[in-house]
Amino acid sequence: MLLFFEDERAPAHRLAQASGLTPHQVERHRFPDGELKLRLPATLPSQVVVLRSLNDPNEKLVELLLLATTARNLGAQHLTLVAPYLAYMRQDLAFHAGEVISQRVVGDFIAGLFDALITVDPHLHRVATLAQAVPVAQPLVLSGAPLLSDWIARHRANALLIGPDEESAQWVAQAAQRHGLDFTVCHKTRHNDHAVLVQLPPVDVAGRQVVVMDDVISTGHTVAQATQLLLAAGARSVDVAVTHALFAPGALELLRKAGVGEIWSTDCIAHASNQVFMAERLAQALAQLRESAKSL
Ligand code: R5P
């Protein structure tokens, strides 16, 4: 069975179709004081998959606590969380005394509720593997880069792929190699949430159709600045491909003002820019987990 919430009905049905799981929407009531009431089916099979992408995570983490605890009481013995976007992965270190290492707290919380976790391009900085961040028994990481690369290759012949910072090299290189495209990355210095300094690499972009690729767009400042520099350097067009369409208020307007053409995203986070669907990949990952569980 696949449990999902109303706001993720479309990706849930795509995943149910691709995986053969029976979808069931969790009933959710929000009381006037903000508390939540959930309702699951009266009995559950032994294996249950929960789809919950963790953008806007705070209330969703409470949902997961209520849901997973109850699912076990109702018969679930193995719980898999499919969280295409995984929250709180950035804060993996206490930069100042007393700072909360959110990644560890949230990672332990999820691992305490679920047996398996599937996620897409988690934002891991100083931690090498998902298992270190979220110590579940069965962690599995997918990437949005291959499918984004296929989409780009179909829509922009001979595109030049550019990552807005060094960190993006892992996704951009993967996407470029898949279709034999040129790629490079910029250098970025972040000053605060809304202030970044992007510097272009020494590459001739004149006349090129550039696609800026990143794992996450939040405020949009990173990609907006890269776009302005690329257009000023003579790029014929700048489009954007992103795995996680977080898009904080004002981000889309910022990108448009900077001169971005098309914005393409995966459906890891439900958004109007979703063009690339992860369902088949997620279904393969679920099948892989079932196989590895059999051999345990
Ligand atoms: C940074 O490490 C990420 O890959 C993104 O480049 C960053 O999160 C984008 O943030 P914003 O859209 O707020 O500039």
PDB file of C-alpha atoms and ligand atoms in Angstrom:
ATOM      1  CA  MET A   1       0.000   0.000   0.000  1.00  0.00           C
ATOM      2  CA  LEU A   2       1.101   3.539  -0.772  1.00  0.00           C
ATOM      3  CA  LEU A   3      -0.056   6.196   1.707  1.00  0.00           C
ATOM      4  CA  PHE A   4      -0.044   9.794   0.539  1.00  0.00           C
ATOM      5  CA  PHE A   5      -1.495  13.212   1.355  1.00  0.00           C
ATOM      6  CA  GLU A   6      -3.895  15.229  -0.755  1.00  0.00           C
ATOM      7  CA  ASP A   7      -1.337  17.815  -1.883  1.00  0.00           C
ATOM      8  CA  GLU A   8       0.767  15.037  -3.445  1.00  0.00           C
ATOM      9  CA  ARG A   9      -2.075  13.221  -5.159  1.00  0.00           C
ATOM     10  CA  ALA A  10      -0.643  13.572  -8.695  1.00  0.00           C
ATOM     11  CA  PRO A  11       2.892  12.233  -7.997  1.00  0.00           C
ATOM     12  CA  ALA A  12       1.379   9.567  -5.695  1.00  0.00           C
ATOM     13  CA  HIS A  13      -0.846   8.235  -8.458  1.00  0.00           C
ATOM     14  CA  ARG A  14       2.061   8.227 -10.897  1.00  0.00           C
ATOM     15  CA  LEU A  15       4.125   6.261  -8.352  1.00  0.00           C
ATOM     16  CA  ALA A  16       1.248   3.854  -7.634  1.00  0.00           C
ATOM     17  CA  GLN A  17       0.874   3.173 -11.337  1.00  0.00           C
ATOM     18  CA  ALA A  18       4.592   2.653 -11.878  1.00  0.00           C
ATOM     19  CA  SER A  19       5.038   0.436  -8.814  1.00  0.00           C
ATOM     20  CA  GLY A  20       1.751  -1.477  -8.746  1.00  0.00           C
ATOM     21  CA  LEU A  21       1.104  -0.325  -5.164  1.00  0.00           C
ATOM     22  CA  THR A  22      -2.443   0.440  -4.021  1.00  0.00           C
ATOM     23  CA  PRO A  23      -2.707   4.185  -3.302  1.00  0.00           C
ATOM     24  CA  HIS A  24      -4.582   5.384  -0.234  1.00  0.00           C
ATOM     25  CA  GLN A  25      -4.980   9.037   0.682  1.00  0.00           C
ATOM     26  CA  VAL A  26      -4.467   9.793   4.383  1.00  0.00           C
ATOM     27  CA  GLU A  27      -7.388  11.807   5.763  1.00  0.00           C
ATOM     28  CA  ARG A  28      -6.034  14.947   7.355  1.00  0.00           C
ATOM     29  CA  HIS A  29      -7.844  17.498   9.487  1.00  0.00           C
ATOM     30  CA  ARG A  30      -6.201  20.639  10.792  1.00  0.00           C
ATOM     31  CA  PHE A  31      -7.918  22.007  13.889  1.00  0.00           C
ATOM     32  CA  PRO A  32      -8.306  25.797  14.266  1.00  0.00           C
ATOM     33  CA  ASP A  33      -5.480  25.765  16.833  1.00  0.00           C
ATOM     34  CA  GLY A  34      -3.110  24.136  14.333  1.00  0.00           C
ATOM     35  CA  GLU A  35      -3.151  20.592  15.708  1.00  0.00           C
ATOM     36  CA  LEU A  36      -3.514  17.745  13.222  1.00  0.00           C
ATOM     37  CA  LYS A  37      -5.778  14.702  13.123  1.00  0.00           C
ATOM     38  CA  LEU A  38      -4.950  11.928  10.654  1.00  0.00           C
ATOM     39  CA  ARG A  39      -6.893   8.854   9.644  1.00  0.00           C
ATOM     40  CA  LEU A  40      -5.392   5.753   8.018  1.00  0.00           C
ATOM     41  CA  PRO A  41      -7.139   2.604   6.773  1.00  0.00           C
ATOM     42  CA  ALA A  42      -8.367   0.465   9.740  1.00  0.00           C
ATOM     43  CA  THR A  43      -5.918  -2.312   8.921  1.00  0.00           C
ATOM     44  CA  LEU A  44      -2.680  -2.139   6.997  1.00  0.00           C
ATOM     45  CA  PRO A  45      -0.616  -4.708   5.101  1.00  0.00           C
ATOM     46  CA  SER A  46       2.758  -5.681   6.528  1.00  0.00           C
ATOM     47  CA  GLN A  47       4.647  -3.507   3.999  1.00  0.00           C
ATOM     48  CA  VAL A  48       3.657   0.133   3.706  1.00  0.00           C
ATOM     49  CA  VAL A  49       5.211   2.924   1.638  1.00  0.00           C
ATOM     50  CA  VAL A  50       4.639   6.564   2.597  1.00  0.00           C
ATOM     51  CA  LEU A  51       5.159   9.334   0.029  1.00  0.00           C
ATOM     52  CA  ARG A  52       5.946  12.671   1.654  1.00  0.00           C
ATOM     53  CA  SER A  53       8.285  15.195   0.080  1.00  0.00           C
ATOM     54  CA  LEU A  54       9.692  17.300   2.898  1.00  0.00           C
ATOM     55  CA  ASN A  55       9.611  20.834   1.514  1.00  0.00           C
ATOM     56  CA  ASP A  56       7.901  23.102   4.091  1.00  0.00           C
ATOM     57  CA  PRO A  57       8.914  20.396   6.522  1.00  0.00           C
ATOM     58  CA  ASN A  58       7.885  21.409  10.021  1.00  0.00           C
ATOM     59  CA  GLU A  59       4.262  20.295   9.995  1.00  0.00           C
ATOM     60  CA  LYS A  60       5.094  17.313   7.786  1.00  0.00           C
ATOM     61  CA  LEU A  61       7.528  15.968  10.377  1.00  0.00           C
ATOM     62  CA  VAL A  62       4.667  15.865  12.897  1.00  0.00           C
ATOM     63  CA  GLU A  63       2.526  14.101  10.281  1.00  0.00           C
ATOM     64  CA  LEU A  64       5.244  11.467   9.890  1.00  0.00           C
ATOM     65  CA  LEU A  65       5.413  10.939  13.657  1.00  0.00           C
ATOM     66  CA  LEU A  66       1.632  10.477  13.944  1.00  0.00           C
ATOM     67  CA  LEU A  67       1.409   8.362  10.804  1.00  0.00           C
ATOM     68  CA  ALA A  68       4.338   5.990  11.302  1.00  0.00           C
ATOM     69  CA  THR A  69       3.529   5.286  14.958  1.00  0.00           C
ATOM     70  CA  THR A  70      -0.099   4.505  14.106  1.00  0.00           C
ATOM     71  CA  ALA A  71       0.783   2.478  10.999  1.00  0.00           C
ATOM     72  CA  ARG A  72       2.789   0.077  13.187  1.00  0.00           C
ATOM     73  CA  ASN A  73      -0.182  -0.295  15.536  1.00  0.00           C
ATOM     74  CA  LEU A  74      -2.407  -1.070  12.550  1.00  0.00           C
ATOM     75  CA  GLY A  75      -0.235  -3.916  11.276  1.00  0.00           C
ATOM     76  CA  ALA A  76       2.614  -2.417   9.250  1.00  0.00           C
ATOM     77  CA  GLN A  77       5.872  -4.225   9.949  1.00  0.00           C
ATOM     78  CA  HIS A  78       8.055  -2.572   7.328  1.00  0.00           C
ATOM     79  CA  LEU A  79       7.710   1.142   6.621  1.00  0.00           C
ATOM     80  CA  THR A  80       9.404   2.887   3.711  1.00  0.00           C
ATOM     81  CA  LEU A  81       9.482   6.659   3.455  1.00  0.00           C
ATOM     82  CA  VAL A  82       9.734   8.039  -0.067  1.00  0.00           C
ATOM     83  CA  ALA A  83      10.783  11.645   0.530  1.00  0.00           C
ATOM     84  CA  PRO A  84      11.969  12.915  -2.874  1.00  0.00           C
ATOM     85  CA  TYR A  85      13.051  16.139  -1.149  1.00  0.00           C
ATOM     86  CA  LEU A  86      14.681  15.624   2.219  1.00  0.00           C
ATOM     87  CA  ALA A  87      14.633  18.568   4.623  1.00  0.00           C
ATOM     88  CA  TYR A  88      17.161  19.864   7.139  1.00  0.00           C
ATOM     89  CA  MET A  89      20.173  18.347   5.384  1.00  0.00           C
ATOM     90  CA  ARG A  90      22.127  21.628   5.127  1.00  0.00           C
ATOM     91  CA  GLN A  91      22.888  22.124   8.823  1.00  0.00           C
ATOM     92  CA  ASP A  92      25.368  19.301   9.321  1.00  0.00           C
ATOM     93  CA  LEU A  93      27.774  21.152  11.627  1.00  0.00           C
ATOM     94  CA  ALA A  94      27.617  23.522  14.604  1.00  0.00           C
ATOM     95  CA  PHE A  95      29.432  26.575  13.249  1.00  0.00           C
ATOM     96  CA  HIS A  96      28.914  28.361  16.588  1.00  0.00           C
ATOM     97  CA  ALA A  97      28.689  26.956  20.099  1.00  0.00           C
ATOM     98  CA  GLY A  98      25.147  25.892  20.896  1.00  0.00           C
ATOM     99  CA  GLU A  99      23.957  25.679  17.287  1.00  0.00           C
ATOM    100  CA  VAL A 100      21.632  22.779  16.568  1.00  0.00           C
ATOM    101  CA  ILE A 101      22.942  20.202  14.081  1.00  0.00           C
ATOM    102  CA  SER A 102      19.543  19.817  12.478  1.00  0.00           C
ATOM    103  CA  GLN A 103      20.641  17.120  10.040  1.00  0.00           C
ATOM    104  CA  ARG A 104      21.494  14.787  12.914  1.00  0.00           C
ATOM    105  CA  VAL A 105      18.308  15.491  14.885  1.00  0.00           C
ATOM    106  CA  VAL A 106      15.971  15.142  11.911  1.00  0.00           C
ATOM    107  CA  GLY A 107      17.963  12.203  10.509  1.00  0.00           C
ATOM    108  CA  ASP A 108      17.663  10.289  13.797  1.00  0.00           C
ATOM    109  CA  PHE A 109      13.967  11.196  14.009  1.00  0.00           C
ATOM    110  CA  ILE A 110      13.226   9.736  10.561  1.00  0.00           C
ATOM    111  CA  ALA A 111      15.387   6.680  11.226  1.00  0.00           C
ATOM    112  CA  GLY A 112      13.435   6.058  14.438  1.00  0.00           C
ATOM    113  CA  LEU A 113      10.168   5.897  12.484  1.00  0.00           C
ATOM    114  CA  PHE A 114      11.036   4.186   9.190  1.00  0.00           C
ATOM    115  CA  ASP A 115      12.918   1.078   8.060  1.00  0.00           C
ATOM    116  CA  ALA A 116      13.809   2.395   4.618  1.00  0.00           C
ATOM    117  CA  LEU A 117      14.233   5.795   3.001  1.00  0.00           C
ATOM    118  CA  ILE A 118      14.346   6.718  -0.671  1.00  0.00           C
ATOM    119  CA  THR A 119      15.297  10.265  -1.569  1.00  0.00           C
ATOM    120  CA  VAL A 120      16.587  12.240  -4.553  1.00  0.00           C
ATOM    121  CA  ASP A 121      19.768  14.360  -4.640  1.00  0.00           C
ATOM    122  CA  PRO A 122      19.916  15.020  -0.874  1.00  0.00           C
ATOM    123  CA  HIS A 123      21.792  18.186   0.003  1.00  0.00           C
ATOM    124  CA  LEU A 124      24.763  16.600   1.778  1.00  0.00           C
ATOM    125  CA  HIS A 125      27.798  18.844   2.273  1.00  0.00           C
ATOM    126  CA  ARG A 126      30.324  17.407   4.668  1.00  0.00           C
ATOM    127  CA  VAL A 127      28.666  14.014   5.013  1.00  0.00           C
ATOM    128  CA  ALA A 128      29.499  11.422   2.378  1.00  0.00           C
ATOM    129  CA  THR A 129      26.495   9.096   2.505  1.00  0.00           C
ATOM    130  CA  LEU A 130      22.778   9.263   3.229  1.00  0.00           C
ATOM    131  CA  ALA A 131      23.215   6.553   5.886  1.00  0.00           C
ATOM    132  CA  GLN A 132      25.428   8.907   7.898  1.00  0.00           C
ATOM    133  CA  ALA A 133      22.754  11.602   7.826  1.00  0.00           C
ATOM    134  CA  VAL A 134      19.710   9.349   8.253  1.00  0.00           C
ATOM    135  CA  PRO A 135      20.728   6.032   9.832  1.00  0.00           C
ATOM    136  CA  VAL A 136      17.815   3.901   8.541  1.00  0.00           C
ATOM    137  CA  ALA A 137      18.384   0.205   7.819  1.00  0.00           C
ATOM    138  CA  GLN A 138      17.840   0.677   4.067  1.00  0.00           C
ATOM    139  CA  PRO A 139      18.845   4.096   2.651  1.00  0.00           C
ATOM    140  CA  LEU A 140      18.654   4.667  -1.100  1.00  0.00           C
ATOM    141  CA  VAL A 141      19.629   7.777  -3.066  1.00  0.00           C
ATOM    142  CA  LEU A 142      18.490   8.612  -6.587  1.00  0.00           C
ATOM    143  CA  SER A 143      19.445  11.540  -8.783  1.00  0.00           C
ATOM    144  CA  GLY A 144      17.270  13.769 -10.917  1.00  0.00           C
ATOM    145  CA  ALA A 145      20.228  14.526 -13.213  1.00  0.00           C
ATOM    146  CA  PRO A 146      19.769  11.684 -15.781  1.00  0.00           C
ATOM    147  CA  LEU A 147      16.112  12.483 -16.477  1.00  0.00           C
ATOM    148  CA  LEU A 148      16.774  16.232 -16.530  1.00  0.00           C
ATOM    149  CA  SER A 149      19.600  15.528 -18.967  1.00  0.00           C
ATOM    150  CA  ASP A 150      17.242  13.573 -21.257  1.00  0.00           C
ATOM    151  CA  TRP A 151      14.777  16.454 -21.154  1.00  0.00           C
ATOM    152  CA  ILE A 152      17.472  19.023 -21.961  1.00  0.00           C
ATOM    153  CA  ALA A 153      18.824  16.923 -24.846  1.00  0.00           C
ATOM    154  CA  ARG A 154      15.320  16.751 -26.350  1.00  0.00           C
ATOM    155  CA  HIS A 155      14.732  20.521 -26.061  1.00  0.00           C
ATOM    156  CA  ARG A 156      18.129  22.203 -26.582  1.00  0.00           C
ATOM    157  CA  ALA A 157      20.455  20.752 -29.191  1.00  0.00           C
ATOM    158  CA  ASN A 158      24.113  20.905 -28.183  1.00  0.00           C
ATOM    159  CA  ALA A 159      23.388  22.790 -24.952  1.00  0.00           C
ATOM    160  CA  LEU A 160      26.186  23.983 -22.693  1.00  0.00           C
ATOM    161  CA  LEU A 161      25.422  22.866 -19.120  1.00  0.00           C
ATOM    162  CA  ILE A 162      26.578  25.159 -16.345  1.00  0.00           C
ATOM    163  CA  GLY A 163      26.454  24.561 -12.598  1.00  0.00           C
ATOM    164  CA  PRO A 164      26.243  27.737 -10.513  1.00  0.00           C
ATOM    165  CA  ASP A 165      28.767  26.495  -7.924  1.00  0.00           C
ATOM    166  CA  GLU A 166      31.415  23.819  -7.415  1.00  0.00           C
ATOM    167  CA  GLU A 167      28.993  21.603  -5.497  1.00  0.00           C
ATOM    168  CA  SER A 168      26.773  21.231  -8.518  1.00  0.00           C
ATOM    169  CA  ALA A 169      29.596  19.553 -10.481  1.00  0.00           C
ATOM    170  CA  GLN A 170      28.369  16.102  -9.399  1.00  0.00           C
ATOM    171  CA  TRP A 171      24.980  16.558 -11.091  1.00  0.00           C
ATOM    172  CA  VAL A 172      26.095  18.668 -14.041  1.00  0.00           C
ATOM    173  CA  ALA A 173      28.914  16.292 -15.006  1.00  0.00           C
ATOM    174  CA  GLN A 174      26.576  13.307 -14.818  1.00  0.00           C
ATOM    175  CA  ALA A 175      23.951  15.033 -16.952  1.00  0.00           C
ATOM    176  CA  ALA A 176      26.513  16.234 -19.527  1.00  0.00           C
ATOM    177  CA  GLN A 177      28.218  12.861 -19.917  1.00  0.00           C
ATOM    178  CA  ARG A 178      24.881  11.123 -20.556  1.00  0.00           C
ATOM    179  CA  HIS A 179      24.379  13.055 -23.816  1.00  0.00           C
ATOM    180  CA  GLY A 180      27.938  14.134 -24.656  1.00  0.00           C
ATOM    181  CA  LEU A 181      27.278  17.797 -23.790  1.00  0.00           C
ATOM    182  CA  ASP A 182      29.834  20.434 -22.763  1.00  0.00           C
ATOM    183  CA  PHE A 183      29.757  21.454 -19.117  1.00  0.00           C
ATOM    184  CA  THR A 184      31.481  23.590 -16.543  1.00  0.00           C
ATOM    185  CA  VAL A 185      30.741  25.140 -13.145  1.00  0.00           C
ATOM    186  CA  CYS A 186      30.929  28.628 -11.653  1.00  0.00           C
ATOM    187  CA  HIS A 187      32.523  29.691  -8.396  1.00  0.00           C
ATOM    188  CA  LYS A 188      30.136  30.911  -5.707  1.00  0.00           C
ATOM    189  CA  THR A 189      30.630  32.663  -2.404  1.00  0.00           C
ATOM    190  CA  ARG A 190      27.588  32.849  -0.140  1.00  0.00           C
ATOM    191  CA  HIS A 191      27.383  35.818   2.213  1.00  0.00           C
ATOM    192  CA  ASN A 192      23.915  35.166   3.643  1.00  0.00           C
ATOM    193  CA  ASP A 193      20.510  33.701   2.703  1.00  0.00           C
ATOM    194  CA  HIS A 194      19.914  36.385   0.077  1.00  0.00           C
ATOM    195  CA  ALA A 195      23.411  37.464  -0.938  1.00  0.00           C
ATOM    196  CA  VAL A 196      25.727  35.377  -3.120  1.00  0.00           C
ATOM    197  CA  LEU A 197      28.609  36.249  -5.412  1.00  0.00           C
ATOM    198  CA  VAL A 198      28.811  34.059  -8.531  1.00  0.00           C
ATOM    199  CA  GLN A 199      31.858  34.142 -10.823  1.00  0.00           C
ATOM    200  CA  LEU A 200      31.804  32.590 -14.301  1.00  0.00           C
ATOM    201  CA  PRO A 201      34.506  30.100 -15.291  1.00  0.00           C
ATOM    202  CA  PRO A 202      36.835  31.068 -18.176  1.00  0.00           C
ATOM    203  CA  VAL A 203      34.731  29.523 -20.951  1.00  0.00           C
ATOM    204  CA  ASP A 204      33.374  31.078 -24.154  1.00  0.00           C
ATOM    205  CA  VAL A 205      29.595  31.159 -23.900  1.00  0.00           C
ATOM    206  CA  ALA A 206      28.994  33.519 -26.846  1.00  0.00           C
ATOM    207  CA  GLY A 207      26.140  32.270 -28.998  1.00  0.00           C
ATOM    208  CA  ARG A 208      25.602  29.144 -26.867  1.00  0.00           C
ATOM    209  CA  GLN A 209      22.284  27.820 -25.603  1.00  0.00           C
ATOM    210  CA  VAL A 210      23.110  27.505 -21.916  1.00  0.00           C
ATOM    211  CA  VAL A 211      21.203  25.464 -19.355  1.00  0.00           C
ATOM    212  CA  VAL A 212      21.976  26.236 -15.716  1.00  0.00           C
ATOM    213  CA  MET A 213      21.525  23.085 -13.622  1.00  0.00           C
ATOM    214  CA  ASP A 214      21.231  22.881  -9.849  1.00  0.00           C
ATOM    215  CA  ASP A 215      19.861  20.540  -7.197  1.00  0.00           C
ATOM    216  CA  VAL A 216      17.836  23.239  -5.439  1.00  0.00           C
ATOM    217  CA  ILE A 217      16.496  26.690  -6.215  1.00  0.00           C
ATOM    218  CA  SER A 218      15.324  28.466  -3.095  1.00  0.00           C
ATOM    219  CA  THR A 219      15.457  32.284  -3.197  1.00  0.00           C
ATOM    220  CA  GLY A 220      16.667  32.137  -6.806  1.00  0.00           C
ATOM    221  CA  HIS A 221      19.613  34.495  -6.197  1.00  0.00           C
ATOM    222  CA  THR A 222      22.251  31.932  -7.210  1.00  0.00           C
ATOM    223  CA  VAL A 223      20.715  31.099 -10.572  1.00  0.00           C
ATOM    224  CA  ALA A 224      19.585  34.682 -11.252  1.00  0.00           C
ATOM    225  CA  GLN A 225      23.121  35.974 -10.850  1.00  0.00           C
ATOM    226  CA  ALA A 226      24.618  33.208 -12.986  1.00  0.00           C
ATOM    227  CA  THR A 227      22.031  33.975 -15.695  1.00  0.00           C
ATOM    228  CA  GLN A 228      22.793  37.696 -15.746  1.00  0.00           C
ATOM    229  CA  LEU A 229      26.516  37.004 -16.103  1.00  0.00           C
ATOM    230  CA  LEU A 230      25.969  34.433 -18.856  1.00  0.00           C
ATOM    231  CA  LEU A 231      23.722  36.732 -20.891  1.00  0.00           C
ATOM    232  CA  ALA A 232      26.156  39.618 -20.433  1.00  0.00           C
ATOM    233  CA  ALA A 233      28.912  37.305 -21.735  1.00  0.00           C
ATOM    234  CA  GLY A 234      26.934  36.676 -24.926  1.00  0.00           C
ATOM    235  CA  ALA A 235      24.970  33.463 -24.254  1.00  0.00           C
ATOM    236  CA  ARG A 236      22.177  33.086 -26.826  1.00  0.00           C
ATOM    237  CA  SER A 237      19.729  31.802 -24.217  1.00  0.00           C
ATOM    238  CA  VAL A 238      19.728  30.681 -20.589  1.00  0.00           C
ATOM    239  CA  ASP A 239      17.237  28.058 -19.401  1.00  0.00           C
ATOM    240  CA  VAL A 240      17.165  26.375 -16.005  1.00  0.00           C
ATOM    241  CA  ALA A 241      16.873  22.712 -14.995  1.00  0.00           C
ATOM    242  CA  VAL A 242      16.501  21.878 -11.305  1.00  0.00           C
ATOM    243  CA  THR A 243      15.759  18.789  -9.243  1.00  0.00           C
ATOM    244  CA  HIS A 244      14.033  20.466  -6.301  1.00  0.00           C
ATOM    245  CA  ALA A 245      11.730  23.390  -7.135  1.00  0.00           C
ATOM    246  CA  LEU A 246      11.605  24.954  -3.675  1.00  0.00           C
ATOM    247  CA  PHE A 247      11.054  28.463  -5.078  1.00  0.00           C
ATOM    248  CA  ALA A 248      10.642  30.756  -2.085  1.00  0.00           C
ATOM    249  CA  PRO A 249       8.257  33.713  -2.591  1.00  0.00           C
ATOM    250  CA  GLY A 250       9.653  36.066  -5.255  1.00  0.00           C
ATOM    251  CA  ALA A 251      12.129  33.527  -6.675  1.00  0.00           C
ATOM    252  CA  LEU A 252      10.380  33.001 -10.014  1.00  0.00           C
ATOM    253  CA  GLU A 253      10.056  36.752 -10.598  1.00  0.00           C
ATOM    254  CA  LEU A 254      13.762  37.159  -9.823  1.00  0.00           C
ATOM    255  CA  LEU A 255      14.668  34.507 -12.400  1.00  0.00           C
ATOM    256  CA  ARG A 256      12.424  36.030 -15.060  1.00  0.00           C
ATOM    257  CA  LYS A 257      13.884  39.492 -14.423  1.00  0.00           C
ATOM    258  CA  ALA A 258      17.392  38.063 -14.773  1.00  0.00           C
ATOM    259  CA  GLY A 259      16.483  36.793 -18.257  1.00  0.00           C
ATOM    260  CA  VAL A 260      15.874  33.078 -17.665  1.00  0.00           C
ATOM    261  CA  GLY A 261      13.882  31.488 -20.513  1.00  0.00           C
ATOM    262  CA  GLU A 262      12.414  28.093 -19.605  1.00  0.00           C
ATOM    263  CA  ILE A 263      12.376  26.634 -16.096  1.00  0.00           C
ATOM    264  CA  TRP A 264      12.223  22.827 -15.972  1.00  0.00           C
ATOM    265  CA  SER A 265      12.007  20.849 -12.736  1.00  0.00           C
ATOM    266  CA  THR A 266      11.415  17.290 -11.588  1.00  0.00           C
ATOM    267  CA  ASP A 267       8.259  16.497  -9.623  1.00  0.00           C
ATOM    268  CA  CYS A 268      10.267  15.823  -6.432  1.00  0.00           C
ATOM    269  CA  ILE A 269       8.450  18.926  -5.172  1.00  0.00           C
ATOM    270  CA  ALA A 270       5.045  19.573  -6.720  1.00  0.00           C
ATOM    271  CA  HIS A 271       5.324  22.851  -8.700  1.00  0.00           C
ATOM    272  CA  ALA A 272       3.992  24.399 -11.896  1.00  0.00           C
ATOM    273  CA  SER A 273       7.453  24.032 -13.496  1.00  0.00           C
ATOM    274  CA  ASN A 274       7.424  20.178 -13.132  1.00  0.00           C
ATOM    275  CA  GLN A 275       8.210  18.572 -16.483  1.00  0.00           C
ATOM    276  CA  VAL A 276      10.270  15.574 -15.457  1.00  0.00           C
ATOM    277  CA  PHE A 277       8.531  12.814 -13.528  1.00  0.00           C
ATOM    278  CA  MET A 278      10.425  10.586 -11.108  1.00  0.00           C
ATOM    279  CA  ALA A 279       7.781   7.855 -10.702  1.00  0.00           C
ATOM    280  CA  GLU A 280       9.501   5.158 -12.800  1.00  0.00           C
ATOM    281  CA  ARG A 281      12.809   5.717 -11.008  1.00  0.00           C
ATOM    282  CA  LEU A 282      11.166   5.670  -7.586  1.00  0.00           C
ATOM    283  CA  ALA A 283       9.295   2.474  -8.488  1.00  0.00           C
ATOM    284  CA  GLN A 284      12.589   0.834  -9.546  1.00  0.00           C
ATOM    285  CA  ALA A 285      14.108   1.911  -6.233  1.00  0.00           C
ATOM    286  CA  LEU A 286      11.197   0.361  -4.309  1.00  0.00           C
ATOM    287  CA  ALA A 287      11.674  -2.897  -6.241  1.00  0.00           C
ATOM    288  CA  GLN A 288      15.397  -2.787  -5.448  1.00  0.00           C
ATOM    289  CA  LEU A 289      14.639  -2.386  -1.730  1.00  0.00           C
ATOM    290  CA  ARG A 290      12.243  -5.341  -1.822  1.00  0.00           C
ATOM    291  CA  GLU A 291      14.962  -7.474  -3.461  1.00  0.00           C
ATOM    292  CA  SER A 292      17.612  -6.473  -0.945  1.00  0.00           C
ATOM    293  CA  ALA A 293      15.180  -7.166   1.947  1.00  0.00           C
ATOM    294  CA  LYS A 294      14.650 -10.707   0.608  1.00  0.00           C
ATOM    295  CA  SER A 295      18.371 -11.425   0.701  1.00  0.00           C
ATOM    296  CA  LEU A 296      18.710 -10.269   4.349  1.00  0.00           C
TER     297      LEU A 296
HETATM  298  C1  R5P B   1      23.707  25.412  -2.785  1.00  0.00           C
HETATM  299  O1  R5P B   1      24.522  24.765  -2.204  1.00  0.00           O
HETATM  300  C2  R5P B   1      22.611  24.827  -3.605  1.00  0.00           C
HETATM  301  O2  R5P B   1      23.069  23.869  -4.500  1.00  0.00           O
HETATM  302  C3  R5P B   1      21.843  25.894  -4.326  1.00  0.00           C
HETATM  303  O3  R5P B   1      22.706  26.518  -5.255  1.00  0.00           O
HETATM  304  C4  R5P B   1      21.291  26.901  -3.363  1.00  0.00           C
HETATM  305  O4  R5P B   1      20.610  26.272  -2.314  1.00  0.00           O
HETATM  306  C5  R5P B   1      20.356  27.834  -4.082  1.00  0.00           C
HETATM  307  O5  R5P B   1      19.873  28.756  -3.178  1.00  0.00           O
HETATM  308  P1  R5P B   1      19.236  30.120  -3.654  1.00  0.00           P
HETATM  309  O6  R5P B   1      18.238  29.793  -4.732  1.00  0.00           O
HETATM  310  O7  R5P B   1      18.581  30.668  -2.414  1.00  0.00           O
HETATM  311  O8  R5P B   1      20.338  30.992  -4.140  1.00  0.00           O
END
